[in-house]
N, CA, C and O of each residue as an XYZ file, in Angstrom:
280
protein
N      15.138    -18.955     12.462
C      15.400    -18.033     11.491
C      17.088    -18.138     11.792
O      17.557    -18.171     12.930
N      17.668    -18.171     10.894
C      19.087    -18.006     11.083
C      19.847    -16.397     11.331
O      19.436    -15.401     10.737
N      20.703    -16.375     12.053
C      21.447    -15.374     12.577
C      21.563    -13.973     11.755
O      21.250    -12.870     12.201
N      22.205    -14.317     10.148
C      21.743    -13.399      9.240
C      19.992    -12.555      8.933
O      19.571    -11.405      8.814
N      19.717    -13.234      8.924
C      18.359    -13.164      8.938
C      17.744    -12.226      9.714
O      17.001    -11.275      9.473
N      18.417    -12.904     11.115
C      17.371    -11.885     12.367
C      18.369    -10.355     12.647
O      18.061     -9.450     13.423
N      19.334    -10.402     11.962
C      20.606     -9.054     12.495
C      20.149     -8.176     11.139
O      20.225     -6.948     11.191
N      19.625     -8.911      9.805
C      19.083     -7.937      8.824
C      17.818     -7.215      9.298
O      17.746     -5.989      9.372
N      16.607     -8.241      9.683
C      15.862     -7.516     10.451
C      16.058     -6.515     11.293
O      15.773     -5.393     10.875
N      16.411     -6.607     12.213
C      16.888     -5.553     13.371
C      17.400     -4.332     12.757
O      16.939     -3.276     13.190
N      18.447     -4.277     11.636
C      18.755     -3.568     11.027
C      18.141     -2.833     10.336
O      18.747     -1.763     10.282
N      17.081     -2.811      9.655
C      15.959     -2.531      8.990
C      15.056     -2.158      9.649
O      14.229     -1.484      9.035
N      14.857     -2.340     10.762
C      13.630     -2.390     11.571
C      14.581     -0.537     12.239
O      13.981      0.537     12.259
N      15.861     -0.699     12.615
C      16.461      0.794     13.087
C      16.492      1.718     12.160
O      16.468      2.913     12.454
N      16.554      1.229     10.779
C      16.942      2.329      9.858
C      15.246      2.664      9.457
O      15.167      3.570      8.629
N      14.401      2.310      9.731
C      13.224      2.684      9.366
C      12.568      3.131     10.219
O      11.509      3.642      9.855
N      12.907      3.138     11.768
C      12.705      3.792     12.799
C      13.129      5.100     12.834
O      12.443      6.027     13.264
N      14.607      5.230     12.249
C      15.176      6.612     12.285
C      14.706      7.318     11.041
O      14.718      8.549     11.031
N      14.296      6.644      9.995
C      14.131      7.544      8.975
C      12.376      8.061      9.316
O      11.922      9.146      8.953
N      11.763      7.234      9.915
C      10.028      7.584     10.307
C      10.558      9.272     11.319
O       9.960     10.290     10.970
N      11.345      9.372     12.170
C      11.506     10.022     13.002
C      12.230     11.499     12.327
O      11.891     12.579     12.811
N      13.313     11.443     11.103
C      13.682     12.229     10.314
C      12.546     12.865      9.343
O      12.281     14.067      9.333
N      11.931     11.922      8.552
C      10.479     12.556      7.667
C      10.185     13.136      8.639
O      10.655     14.273      8.606
N       9.384     12.843      9.908
C       8.642     13.627     10.319
C       9.152     14.892     10.916
O       8.241     15.386     11.581
N       9.688     15.256     10.935
C      10.796     16.191     11.673
C      10.483     16.765     10.133
O       9.373     17.290     10.044
N      11.141     16.755      9.117
C      11.046     17.638      8.083
C       9.785     17.768      7.386
O       9.688     18.833      6.777
N       8.689     16.910      7.291
C       7.266     17.358      7.038
C       6.371     18.388      8.112
O       5.260     18.859      7.873
N       7.305     18.619      9.534
C       6.695     19.214     10.116
C       7.450     20.842      9.697
O       6.713     21.754      9.320
N       8.708     21.012      9.799
C       8.829     22.113      9.263
C       8.347     22.586      7.650
O       8.303     23.775      7.333
N       8.018     21.540      6.755
C       7.500     22.040      5.813
C       5.835     22.701      5.966
O       5.215     23.368      5.137
N       5.436     22.274      7.238
C       4.201     22.536      6.733
C       4.214     23.959      7.918
O       3.638     24.963      7.500
N       4.611     24.013      8.812
C       5.140     25.234      9.127
C       5.617     26.526      8.586
O       5.624     27.646      9.097
N       6.135     25.972      7.072
C       6.553     27.162      6.330
C       5.410     27.298      5.472
O       5.672     28.135      4.608
N       4.232     26.821      5.342
C       3.060     26.782      4.465
C       2.187     28.116      4.978
O       1.710     28.253      6.105
N       2.118     28.862      4.104
C       1.234     30.361      4.575
C      -0.225     29.775      4.554
O      -0.589     29.080      3.605
N      -0.992     30.039      5.526
C      -2.140     29.908      5.913
C      -2.692     28.603      5.606
O      -3.742     28.305      6.175
N      -1.995     27.502      4.544
C      -2.934     26.280      4.171
C      -2.424     25.292      5.102
O      -2.397     24.095      4.815
N      -2.032     25.741      6.173
C      -1.446     24.316      6.629
C      -2.617     23.872      7.320
O      -2.631     22.644      7.411
N      -3.118     24.158      7.582
C      -4.342     23.457      8.192
C      -5.065     22.576      6.913
O      -5.714     21.539      7.054
N      -4.850     23.087      5.974
C      -5.225     22.082      5.056
C      -4.709     20.795      4.245
O      -5.113     20.182      3.257
N      -3.560     20.667      5.181
C      -2.443     19.798      4.749
C      -3.155     18.522      5.408
O      -3.647     18.495      6.536
N      -3.105     17.243      4.285
C      -3.527     16.253      5.155
C      -2.205     14.962      4.596
O      -1.757     14.828      3.458
N      -1.879     14.238      5.735
C      -1.055     13.849      5.548
C      -1.001     12.354      5.470
O      -1.086     11.677      6.494
N      -0.847     11.765      4.154
C      -1.564     10.188      3.842
C      -0.192      9.676      3.637
O      -0.199      8.796      2.776
N       0.898      9.897      4.086
C       1.776      9.328      4.401
C       2.276      8.412      5.540
O       3.047      7.458      5.436
N       1.532      9.017      6.918
C       1.467      8.218      8.030
C       0.683      7.449      8.119
O       0.731      6.875      9.207
N      -0.792      6.808      6.874
C      -1.155      5.431      6.580
C      -0.138      4.307      6.155
O      -0.440      3.184      6.560
N       0.981      4.409      5.431
C       1.909      4.106      4.993
C       3.069      3.807      6.044
O       3.191      2.705      6.579
N       3.782      4.725      6.253
C       4.871      4.839      7.418
C       4.479      4.325      8.939
O       5.305      3.617      9.515
N       3.464      4.600      9.487
C       3.695      4.434     10.960
C       2.800      2.270     10.686
O       3.205      1.360     11.409
N       2.000      2.088      9.884
C       1.969      1.213      9.914
C       2.827     -0.118      9.752
O       2.577     -1.220     10.241
N       4.175      0.345      8.740
C       5.451     -0.100      8.276
C       6.364     -0.292      9.987
O       6.750     -1.338     10.509
N       6.449      0.764     10.370
C       7.169      0.858     12.007
C       6.481     -0.119     12.713
O       7.145     -1.058     13.153
N       4.778     -0.075     12.992
C       4.366     -1.134     13.848
C       4.655     -2.547     13.805
O       4.917     -3.337     14.712
N       4.542     -2.715     12.421
C       4.724     -4.056     11.819
C       6.439     -4.754     11.781
O       6.564     -5.969     11.935
N       7.331     -4.118     11.627
C       8.533     -4.346     11.504
C       8.911     -4.710     13.039
O       9.606     -5.677     13.352
N       8.182     -3.518     14.200
C       9.016     -3.422     15.530
C       8.208     -4.824     16.115
O       8.799     -5.425     17.012
N       7.100     -5.287     15.729
C       6.116     -6.495     16.375
C       7.253     -7.743     15.850
O       7.827     -8.555     16.575
N       7.355     -7.600     14.425
C       8.442     -8.896     13.747
C       9.780     -8.680     15.058
O       9.982     -9.558     15.897
N      10.292     -7.841     15.029
C      11.848     -8.018     15.885
C      10.835     -8.160     17.129
O      10.137     -9.085     16.716
N      10.353     -7.846     18.307
C       9.884     -8.518     19.155
C       9.774     -9.664     19.310
O      10.341    -10.376     20.138
N       9.004     -9.947     18.492
C       8.906    -11.628     18.553
C       9.661    -12.466     17.964
O       9.492    -13.684     17.923
N      10.862    -11.609     17.299
C      12.188    -12.992     17.428
C      12.788    -12.988     18.144
O      13.393    -14.056     18.242
N      13.184    -11.848     19.274
C      13.831    -11.371     20.278
C      13.058    -12.263     21.372
O      13.771    -13.045     22.001
N      11.983    -12.244     21.608
C      11.451    -13.231     22.846
C      10.450    -14.847     22.762
O       9.950    -15.524     23.661
N      10.470    -14.994     21.444
C       9.983    -16.084     20.823
C      10.822    -17.461     21.576
O      12.041    -17.583     21.458
N      10.199    -18.188     22.145
C      10.871    -19.446     22.469
C      11.370    -20.595     21.633
O      10.697    -21.178     20.782
N      12.733    -20.887     21.990
C      13.646    -21.354     20.706
C      12.639    -22.927     20.291
O      11.890    -23.246     21.215
N      12.596    -23.654     19.320
C      12.155    -24.704     19.343
C      13.166    -25.625     18.697
O      13.412    -25.712     17.494
N      13.942    -26.581     20.116
C      14.893    -27.257     19.191
C      14.689    -28.848     19.776
O      15.320    -29.777     19.271
């Protein structure tokens, strides 16, 4: 993988991680503002967001720690 692709992968990973925490913060605020029905809220966004974060982190770690074949 060339240098530009690695930098792009790492930057996308960092942006998605920051987005995930900001999104979670605002969703928790929204849930707290809901009257009595907050217990009924089903968070389906977590089924997309966290697997994406995990996949990007694993790919980034793989690129960081793999042995270079030359």
